[in-house]
Backbone as a chain_set.jsonl record, in Angstrom:
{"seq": "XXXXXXXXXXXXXXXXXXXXXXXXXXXXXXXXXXXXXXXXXXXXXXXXXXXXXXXXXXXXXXXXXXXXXXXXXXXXXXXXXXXXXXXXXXXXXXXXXXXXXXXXXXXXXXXXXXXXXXXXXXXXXXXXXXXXXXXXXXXXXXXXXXXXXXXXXXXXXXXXXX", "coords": {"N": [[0.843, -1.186, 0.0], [0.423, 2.475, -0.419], [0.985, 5.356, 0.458], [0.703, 8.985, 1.298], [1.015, 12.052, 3.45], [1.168, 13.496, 6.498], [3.615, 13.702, 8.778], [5.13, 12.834, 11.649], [8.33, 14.369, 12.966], [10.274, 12.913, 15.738], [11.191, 15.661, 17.233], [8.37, 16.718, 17.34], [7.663, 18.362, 15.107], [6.351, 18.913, 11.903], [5.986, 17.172, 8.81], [5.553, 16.17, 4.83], [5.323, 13.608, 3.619], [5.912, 10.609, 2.327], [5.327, 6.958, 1.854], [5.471, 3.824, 1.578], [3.7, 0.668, 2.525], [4.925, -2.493, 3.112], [4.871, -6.089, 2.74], [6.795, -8.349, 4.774], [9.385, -10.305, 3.632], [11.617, -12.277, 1.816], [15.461, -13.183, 1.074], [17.189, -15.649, -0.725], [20.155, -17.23, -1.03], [21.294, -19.78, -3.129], [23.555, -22.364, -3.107], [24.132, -24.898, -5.171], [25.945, -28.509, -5.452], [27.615, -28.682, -6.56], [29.05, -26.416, -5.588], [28.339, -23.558, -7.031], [26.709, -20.956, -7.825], [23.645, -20.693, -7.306], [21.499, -18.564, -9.841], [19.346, -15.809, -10.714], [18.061, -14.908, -14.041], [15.327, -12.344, -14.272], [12.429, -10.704, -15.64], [11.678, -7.354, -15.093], [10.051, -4.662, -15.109], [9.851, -2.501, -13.882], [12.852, -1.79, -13.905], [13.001, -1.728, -16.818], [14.169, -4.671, -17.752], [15.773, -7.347, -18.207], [17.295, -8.197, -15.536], [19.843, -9.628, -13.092], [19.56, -12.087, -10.358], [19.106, -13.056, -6.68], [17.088, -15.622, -5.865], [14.105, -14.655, -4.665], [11.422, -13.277, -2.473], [7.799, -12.582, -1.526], [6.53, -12.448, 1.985], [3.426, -13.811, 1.952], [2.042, -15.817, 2.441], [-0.818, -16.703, 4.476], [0.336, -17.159, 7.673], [2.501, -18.335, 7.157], [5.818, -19.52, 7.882], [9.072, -17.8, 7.896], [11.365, -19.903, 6.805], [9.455, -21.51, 5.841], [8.704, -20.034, 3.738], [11.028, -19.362, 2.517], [11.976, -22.164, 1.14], [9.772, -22.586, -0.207], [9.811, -20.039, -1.979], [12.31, -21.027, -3.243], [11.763, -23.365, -4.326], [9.59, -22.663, -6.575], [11.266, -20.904, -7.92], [13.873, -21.648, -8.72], [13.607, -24.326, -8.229], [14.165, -25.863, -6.36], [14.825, -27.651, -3.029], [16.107, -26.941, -0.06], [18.332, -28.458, 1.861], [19.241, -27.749, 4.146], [19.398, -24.626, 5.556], [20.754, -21.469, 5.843], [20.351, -18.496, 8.428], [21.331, -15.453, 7.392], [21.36, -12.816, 7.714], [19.186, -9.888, 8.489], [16.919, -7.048, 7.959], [16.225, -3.681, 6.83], [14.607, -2.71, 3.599], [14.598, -0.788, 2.126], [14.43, 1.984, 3.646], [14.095, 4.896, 3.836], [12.078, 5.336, 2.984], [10.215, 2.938, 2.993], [8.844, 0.116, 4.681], [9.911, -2.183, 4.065], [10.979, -5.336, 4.999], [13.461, -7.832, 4.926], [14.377, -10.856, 5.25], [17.778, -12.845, 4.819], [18.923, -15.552, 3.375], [21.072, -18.702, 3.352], [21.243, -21.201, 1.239], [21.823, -24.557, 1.236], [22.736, -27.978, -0.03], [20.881, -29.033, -1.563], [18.129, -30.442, -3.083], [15.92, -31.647, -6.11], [12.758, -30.481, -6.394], [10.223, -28.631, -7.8], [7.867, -25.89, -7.802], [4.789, -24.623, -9.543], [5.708, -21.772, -11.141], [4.847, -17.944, -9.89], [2.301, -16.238, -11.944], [2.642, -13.402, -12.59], [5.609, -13.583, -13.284], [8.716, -14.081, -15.187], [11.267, -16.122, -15.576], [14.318, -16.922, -15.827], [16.982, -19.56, -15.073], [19.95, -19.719, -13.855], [23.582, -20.925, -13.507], [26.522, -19.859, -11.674], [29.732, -19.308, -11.103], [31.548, -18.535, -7.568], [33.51, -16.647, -8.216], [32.804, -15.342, -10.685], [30.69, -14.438, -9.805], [31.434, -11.987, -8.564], [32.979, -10.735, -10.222], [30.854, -10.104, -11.899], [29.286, -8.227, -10.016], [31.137, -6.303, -10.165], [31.548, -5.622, -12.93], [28.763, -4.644, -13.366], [26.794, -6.452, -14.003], [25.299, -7.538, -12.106], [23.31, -5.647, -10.659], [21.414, -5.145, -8.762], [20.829, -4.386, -5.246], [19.93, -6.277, -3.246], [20.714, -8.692, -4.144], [23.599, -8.591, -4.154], [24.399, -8.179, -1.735], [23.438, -10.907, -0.725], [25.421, -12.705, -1.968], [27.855, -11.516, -1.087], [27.304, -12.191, 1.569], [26.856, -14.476, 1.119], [29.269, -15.43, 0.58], [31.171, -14.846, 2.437], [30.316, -15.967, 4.64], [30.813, -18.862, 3.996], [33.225, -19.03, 3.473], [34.322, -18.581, 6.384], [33.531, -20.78, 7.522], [35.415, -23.077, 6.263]], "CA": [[0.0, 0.0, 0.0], [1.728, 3.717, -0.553], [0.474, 6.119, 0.994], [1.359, 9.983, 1.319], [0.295, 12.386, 4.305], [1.921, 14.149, 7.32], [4.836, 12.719, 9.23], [5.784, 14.111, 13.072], [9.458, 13.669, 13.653], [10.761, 12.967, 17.592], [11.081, 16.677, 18.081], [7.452, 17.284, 16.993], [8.118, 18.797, 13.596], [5.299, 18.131, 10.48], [6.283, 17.507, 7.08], [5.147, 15.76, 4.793], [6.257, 12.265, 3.338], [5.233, 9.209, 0.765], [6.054, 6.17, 2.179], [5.022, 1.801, 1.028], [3.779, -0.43, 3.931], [5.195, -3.736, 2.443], [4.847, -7.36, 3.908], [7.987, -8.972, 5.045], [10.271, -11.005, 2.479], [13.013, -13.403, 2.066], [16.018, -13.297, -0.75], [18.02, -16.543, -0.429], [21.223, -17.915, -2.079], [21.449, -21.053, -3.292], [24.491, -23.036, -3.503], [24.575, -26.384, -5.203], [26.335, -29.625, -4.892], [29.016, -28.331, -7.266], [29.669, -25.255, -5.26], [27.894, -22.929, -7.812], [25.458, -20.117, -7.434], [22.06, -20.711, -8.478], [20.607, -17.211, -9.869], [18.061, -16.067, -12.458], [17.517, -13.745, -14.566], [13.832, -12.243, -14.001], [12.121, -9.656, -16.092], [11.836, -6.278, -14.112], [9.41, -3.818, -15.38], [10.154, -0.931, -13.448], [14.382, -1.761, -14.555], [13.224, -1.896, -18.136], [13.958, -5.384, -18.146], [15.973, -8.677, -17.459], [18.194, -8.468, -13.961], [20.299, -11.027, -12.501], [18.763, -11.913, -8.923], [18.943, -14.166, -6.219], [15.432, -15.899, -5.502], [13.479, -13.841, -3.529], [9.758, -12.891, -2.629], [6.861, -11.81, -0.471], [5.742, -13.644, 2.962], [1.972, -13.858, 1.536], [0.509, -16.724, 3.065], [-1.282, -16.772, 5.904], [0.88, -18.141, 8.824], [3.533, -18.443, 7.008], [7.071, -19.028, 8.698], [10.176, -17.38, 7.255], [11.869, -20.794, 6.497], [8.816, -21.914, 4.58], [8.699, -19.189, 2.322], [12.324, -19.176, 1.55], [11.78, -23.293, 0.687], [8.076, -22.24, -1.263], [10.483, -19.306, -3.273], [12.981, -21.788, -3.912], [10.691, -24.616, -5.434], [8.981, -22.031, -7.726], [11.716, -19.591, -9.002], [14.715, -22.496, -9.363], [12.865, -26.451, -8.758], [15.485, -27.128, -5.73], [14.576, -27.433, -1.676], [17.291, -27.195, 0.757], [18.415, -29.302, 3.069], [20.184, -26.725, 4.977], [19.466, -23.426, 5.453], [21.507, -20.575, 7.116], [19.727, -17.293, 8.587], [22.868, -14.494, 7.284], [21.18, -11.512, 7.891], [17.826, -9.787, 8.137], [16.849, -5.741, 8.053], [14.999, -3.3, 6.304], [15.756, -2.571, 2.072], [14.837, 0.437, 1.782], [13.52, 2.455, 4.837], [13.481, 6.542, 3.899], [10.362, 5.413, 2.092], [9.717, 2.242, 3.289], [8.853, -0.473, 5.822], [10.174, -3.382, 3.085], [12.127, -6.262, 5.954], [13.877, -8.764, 4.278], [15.262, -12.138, 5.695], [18.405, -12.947, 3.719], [19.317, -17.156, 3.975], [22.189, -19.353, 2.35], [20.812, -22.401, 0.835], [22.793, -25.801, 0.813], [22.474, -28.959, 0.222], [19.986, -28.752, -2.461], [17.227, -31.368, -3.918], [14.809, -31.07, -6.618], [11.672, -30.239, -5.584], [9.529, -27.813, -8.312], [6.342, -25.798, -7.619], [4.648, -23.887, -10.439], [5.648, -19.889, -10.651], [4.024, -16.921, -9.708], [1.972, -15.392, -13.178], [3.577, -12.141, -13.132], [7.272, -13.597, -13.625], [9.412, -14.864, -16.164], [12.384, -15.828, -15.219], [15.74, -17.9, -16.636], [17.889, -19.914, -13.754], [21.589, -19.808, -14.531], [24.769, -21.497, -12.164], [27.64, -19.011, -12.176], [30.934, -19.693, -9.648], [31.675, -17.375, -6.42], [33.942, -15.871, -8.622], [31.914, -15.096, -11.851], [29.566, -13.924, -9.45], [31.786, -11.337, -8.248], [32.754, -10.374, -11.443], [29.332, -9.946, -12.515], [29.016, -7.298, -9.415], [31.818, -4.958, -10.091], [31.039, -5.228, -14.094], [27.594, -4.096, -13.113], [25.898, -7.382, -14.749], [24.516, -7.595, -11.152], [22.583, -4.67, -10.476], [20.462, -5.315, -7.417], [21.723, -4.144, -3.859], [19.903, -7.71, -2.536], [21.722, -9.849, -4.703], [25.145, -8.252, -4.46], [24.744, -8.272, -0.436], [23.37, -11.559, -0.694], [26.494, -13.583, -2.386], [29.013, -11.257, -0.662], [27.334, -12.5, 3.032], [27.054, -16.139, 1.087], [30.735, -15.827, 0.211], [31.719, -14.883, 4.196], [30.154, -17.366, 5.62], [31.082, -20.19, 3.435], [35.026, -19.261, 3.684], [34.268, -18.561, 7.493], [33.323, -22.47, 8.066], [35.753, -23.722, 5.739]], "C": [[0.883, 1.242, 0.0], [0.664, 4.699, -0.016], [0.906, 7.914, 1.055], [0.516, 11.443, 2.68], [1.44, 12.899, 5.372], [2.394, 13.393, 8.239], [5.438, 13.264, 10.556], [7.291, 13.413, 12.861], [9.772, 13.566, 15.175], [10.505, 14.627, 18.154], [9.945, 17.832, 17.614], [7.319, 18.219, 15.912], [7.091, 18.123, 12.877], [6.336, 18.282, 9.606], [5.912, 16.497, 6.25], [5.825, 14.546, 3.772], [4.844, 11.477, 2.752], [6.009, 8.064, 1.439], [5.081, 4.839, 2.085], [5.088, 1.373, 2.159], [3.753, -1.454, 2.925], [4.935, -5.427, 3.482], [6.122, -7.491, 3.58], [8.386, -9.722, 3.526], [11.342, -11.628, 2.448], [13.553, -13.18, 0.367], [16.483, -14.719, -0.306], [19.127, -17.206, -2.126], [21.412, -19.073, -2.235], [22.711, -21.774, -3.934], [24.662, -24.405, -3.813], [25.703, -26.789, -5.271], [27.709, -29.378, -5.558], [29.699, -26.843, -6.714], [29.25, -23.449, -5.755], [27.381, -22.311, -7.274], [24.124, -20.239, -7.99], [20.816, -19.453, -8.163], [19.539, -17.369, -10.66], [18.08, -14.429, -12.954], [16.175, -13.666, -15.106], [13.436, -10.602, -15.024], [11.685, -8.493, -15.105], [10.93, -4.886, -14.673], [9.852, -2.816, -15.071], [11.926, -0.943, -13.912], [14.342, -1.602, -15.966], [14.168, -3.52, -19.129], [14.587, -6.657, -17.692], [17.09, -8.149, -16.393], [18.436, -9.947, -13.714], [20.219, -11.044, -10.951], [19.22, -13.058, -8.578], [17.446, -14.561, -5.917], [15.377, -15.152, -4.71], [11.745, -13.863, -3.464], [9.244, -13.122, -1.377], [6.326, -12.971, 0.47], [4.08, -12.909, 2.84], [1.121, -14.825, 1.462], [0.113, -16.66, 4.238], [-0.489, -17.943, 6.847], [1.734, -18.676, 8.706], [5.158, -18.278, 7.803], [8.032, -18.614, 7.736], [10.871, -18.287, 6.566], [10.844, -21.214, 5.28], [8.364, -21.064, 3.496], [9.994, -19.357, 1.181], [12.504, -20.837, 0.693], [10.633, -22.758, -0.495], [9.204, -21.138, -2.978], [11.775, -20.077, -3.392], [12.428, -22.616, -5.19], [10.376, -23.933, -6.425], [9.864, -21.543, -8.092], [13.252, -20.976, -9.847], [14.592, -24.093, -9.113], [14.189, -26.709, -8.136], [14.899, -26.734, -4.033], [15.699, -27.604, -0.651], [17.119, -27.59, 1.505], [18.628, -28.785, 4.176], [19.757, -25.299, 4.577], [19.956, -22.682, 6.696], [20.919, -19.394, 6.97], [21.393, -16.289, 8.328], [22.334, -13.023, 7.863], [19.622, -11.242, 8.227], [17.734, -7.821, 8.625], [16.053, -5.11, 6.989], [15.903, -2.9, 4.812], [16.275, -1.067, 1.97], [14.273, 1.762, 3.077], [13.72, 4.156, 5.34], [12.19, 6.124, 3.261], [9.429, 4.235, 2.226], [9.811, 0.949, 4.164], [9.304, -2.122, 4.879], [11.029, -4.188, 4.281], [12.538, -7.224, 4.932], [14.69, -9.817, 5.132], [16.646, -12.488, 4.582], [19.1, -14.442, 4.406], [19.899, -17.772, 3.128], [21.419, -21.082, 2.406], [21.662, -23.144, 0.599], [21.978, -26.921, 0.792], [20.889, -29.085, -0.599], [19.486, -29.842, -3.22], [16.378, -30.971, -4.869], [13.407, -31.203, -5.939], [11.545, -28.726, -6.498], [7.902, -27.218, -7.875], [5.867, -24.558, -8.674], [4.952, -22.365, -9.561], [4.625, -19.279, -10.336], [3.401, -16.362, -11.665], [2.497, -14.501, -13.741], [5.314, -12.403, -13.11], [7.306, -14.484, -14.689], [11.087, -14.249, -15.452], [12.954, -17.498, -16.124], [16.363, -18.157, -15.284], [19.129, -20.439, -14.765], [22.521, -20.485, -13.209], [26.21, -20.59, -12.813], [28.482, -19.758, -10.8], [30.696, -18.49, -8.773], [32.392, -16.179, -7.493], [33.572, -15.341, -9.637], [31.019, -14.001, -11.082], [30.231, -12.125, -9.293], [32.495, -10.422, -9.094], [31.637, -9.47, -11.999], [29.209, -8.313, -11.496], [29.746, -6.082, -10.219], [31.525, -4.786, -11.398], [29.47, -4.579, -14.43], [26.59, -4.766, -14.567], [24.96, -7.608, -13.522], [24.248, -6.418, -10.86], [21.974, -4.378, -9.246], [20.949, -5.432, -6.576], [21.131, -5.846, -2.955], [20.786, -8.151, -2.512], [23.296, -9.701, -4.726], [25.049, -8.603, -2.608], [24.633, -9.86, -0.283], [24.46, -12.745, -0.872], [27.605, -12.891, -1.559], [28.616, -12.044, 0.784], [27.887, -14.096, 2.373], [28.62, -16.642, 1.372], [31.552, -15.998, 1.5], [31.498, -15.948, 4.903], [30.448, -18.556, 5.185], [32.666, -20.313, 3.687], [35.425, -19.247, 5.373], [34.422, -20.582, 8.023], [34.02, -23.33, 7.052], [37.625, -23.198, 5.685]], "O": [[2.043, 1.116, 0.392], [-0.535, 4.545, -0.25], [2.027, 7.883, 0.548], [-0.699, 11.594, 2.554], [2.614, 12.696, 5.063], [1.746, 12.416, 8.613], [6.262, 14.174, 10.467], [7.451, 12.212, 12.643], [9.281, 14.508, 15.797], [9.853, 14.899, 19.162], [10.094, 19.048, 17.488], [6.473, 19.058, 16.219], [6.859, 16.932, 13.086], [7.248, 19.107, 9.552], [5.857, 15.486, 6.95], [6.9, 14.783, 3.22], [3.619, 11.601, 2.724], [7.226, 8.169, 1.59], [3.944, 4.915, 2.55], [6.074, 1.477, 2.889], [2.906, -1.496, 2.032], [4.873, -5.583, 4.702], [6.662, -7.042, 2.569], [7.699, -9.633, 2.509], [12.124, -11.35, 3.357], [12.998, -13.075, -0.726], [15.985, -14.967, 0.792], [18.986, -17.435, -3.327], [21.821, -19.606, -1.204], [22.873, -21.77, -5.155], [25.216, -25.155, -3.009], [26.643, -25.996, -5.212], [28.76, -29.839, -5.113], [30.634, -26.269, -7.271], [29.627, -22.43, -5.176], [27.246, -22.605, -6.086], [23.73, -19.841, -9.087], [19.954, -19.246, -7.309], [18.96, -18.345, -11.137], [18.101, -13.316, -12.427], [15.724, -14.397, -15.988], [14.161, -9.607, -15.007], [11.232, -8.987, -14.073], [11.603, -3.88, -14.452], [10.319, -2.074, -15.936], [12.267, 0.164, -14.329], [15.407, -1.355, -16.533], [14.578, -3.618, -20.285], [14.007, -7.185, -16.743], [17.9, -7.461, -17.014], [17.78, -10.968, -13.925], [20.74, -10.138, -10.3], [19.635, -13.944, -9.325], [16.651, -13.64, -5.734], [16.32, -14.827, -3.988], [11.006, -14.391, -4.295], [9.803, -13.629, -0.405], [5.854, -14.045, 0.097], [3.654, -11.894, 3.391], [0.042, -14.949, 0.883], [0.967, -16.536, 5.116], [-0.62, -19.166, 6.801], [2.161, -19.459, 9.554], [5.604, -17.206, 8.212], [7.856, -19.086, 6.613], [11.237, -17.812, 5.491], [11.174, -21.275, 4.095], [7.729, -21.435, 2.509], [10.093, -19.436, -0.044], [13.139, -20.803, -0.361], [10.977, -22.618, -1.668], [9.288, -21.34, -4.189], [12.558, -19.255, -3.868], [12.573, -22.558, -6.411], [10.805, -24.415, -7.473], [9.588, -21.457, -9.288], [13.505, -21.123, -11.042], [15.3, -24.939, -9.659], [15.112, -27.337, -8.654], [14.562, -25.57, -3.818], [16.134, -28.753, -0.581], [16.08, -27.463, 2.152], [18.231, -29.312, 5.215], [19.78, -24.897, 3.413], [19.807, -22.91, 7.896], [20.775, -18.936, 5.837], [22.389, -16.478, 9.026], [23.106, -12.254, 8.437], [18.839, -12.191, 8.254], [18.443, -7.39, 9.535], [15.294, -5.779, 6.288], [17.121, -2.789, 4.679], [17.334, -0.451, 1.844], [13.291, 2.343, 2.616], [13.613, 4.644, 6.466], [11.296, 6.964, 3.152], [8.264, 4.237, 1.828], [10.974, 0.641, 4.423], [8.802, -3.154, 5.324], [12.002, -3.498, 4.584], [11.755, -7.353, 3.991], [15.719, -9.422, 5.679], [16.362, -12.33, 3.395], [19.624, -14.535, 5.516], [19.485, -17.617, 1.98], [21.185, -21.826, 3.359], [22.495, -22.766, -0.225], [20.876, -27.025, 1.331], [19.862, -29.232, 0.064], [20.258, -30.314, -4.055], [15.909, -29.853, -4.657], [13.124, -32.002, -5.046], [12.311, -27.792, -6.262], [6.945, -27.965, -7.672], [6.548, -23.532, -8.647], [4.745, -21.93, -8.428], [3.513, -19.802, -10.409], [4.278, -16.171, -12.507], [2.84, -14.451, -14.922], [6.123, -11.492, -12.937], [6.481, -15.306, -15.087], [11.68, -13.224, -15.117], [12.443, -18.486, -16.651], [16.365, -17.285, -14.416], [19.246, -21.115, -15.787], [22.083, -20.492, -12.059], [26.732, -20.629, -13.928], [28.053, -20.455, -9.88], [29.891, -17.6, -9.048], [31.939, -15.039, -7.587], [34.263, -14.323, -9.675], [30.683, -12.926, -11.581], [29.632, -11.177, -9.801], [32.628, -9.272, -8.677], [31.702, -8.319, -12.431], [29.056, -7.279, -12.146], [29.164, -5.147, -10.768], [31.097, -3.638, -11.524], [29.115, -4.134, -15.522], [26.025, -4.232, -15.521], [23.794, -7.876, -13.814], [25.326, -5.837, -10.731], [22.098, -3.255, -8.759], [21.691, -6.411, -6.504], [21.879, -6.432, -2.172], [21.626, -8.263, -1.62], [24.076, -10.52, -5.214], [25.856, -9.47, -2.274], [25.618, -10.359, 0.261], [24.456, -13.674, -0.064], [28.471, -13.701, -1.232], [29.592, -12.602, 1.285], [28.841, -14.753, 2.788], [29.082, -17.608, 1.979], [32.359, -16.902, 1.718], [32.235, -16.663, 5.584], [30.358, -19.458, 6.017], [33.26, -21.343, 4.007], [36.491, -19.72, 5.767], [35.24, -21.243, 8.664], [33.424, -24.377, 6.799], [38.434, -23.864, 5.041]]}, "num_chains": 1, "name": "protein.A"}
């Protein structure tokens, strides 16, 4: 919902502000059995068009837990369920304008397991390396502040426990 309307700050001050109440959300990285990254590239309307992403999307079922979303947007965007999942992070995206939270979780240990997409996407799933990936950032083939935070936490914590 977006909304626009008057805004007190702490030291009682108006002014006035535009700001999106969003539901919660999960990105997650998925690393298969070969070490790989498993992204996609998703069409993007408001970007003008394909982006390279990590899965992500909206907690929009009723009663939904955080874990079973990030399993639910696995199955549908790349047809794999993890065995393993690690919580890396979690905070808000964007929050001068809006209340967007995001969970961000490293996927291992990866089975198939497909569930049809959402309508409004089209997307392509690709397997790049850590290092491709990182590549991809600074050549600005990755675009999206998720997906760039997303593989740099993946990348920490994977060289952390290894």
């Amino acid at each position: 919902d977006v909304y626009e309307g008057d805004a007190r700050l702490p030291d009682g001050r108006i002014f006035k502000q535009s700001w999106i109440d969003h539901r919660p959300c999960i990105a997650v990285v998925p690393v298969n059995p070969e070490g790989r990254l498993v992204l996609i590239r998703q069409y993007r309307h408001a970007t003008g068009g394909m982006i390279v992403e990590i899965p992500a999307g909206n907690m929009d079922r009723d009663n939904e837990t955080v874990e079973a979303c990030v399993q639910r947007e696995l199955a549908e965007e790349v047809g794999f369920r993890a065995g393993r999942l690690i919580r890396l992070f979690e905070g808000y995206l964007v929050p001068g304008y809006c209340n967007e939270y995001m969970y961000f979780y490293l996927a291992l240990d990866l089975e198939p397991a497909s569930l049809p997409g959402d309508e409004d996407e089209y997307i392509r799933v690709m397997a790049v390396s850590f290092t491709e990936a990182r590549r991809m950032i600074r050549d600005q083939q990755i675009v999206d502040a998720k997906t760039a935070l997303g593989i740099l936490m993946a990348r920490e914590y994977l060289e952390g426990c290894g």
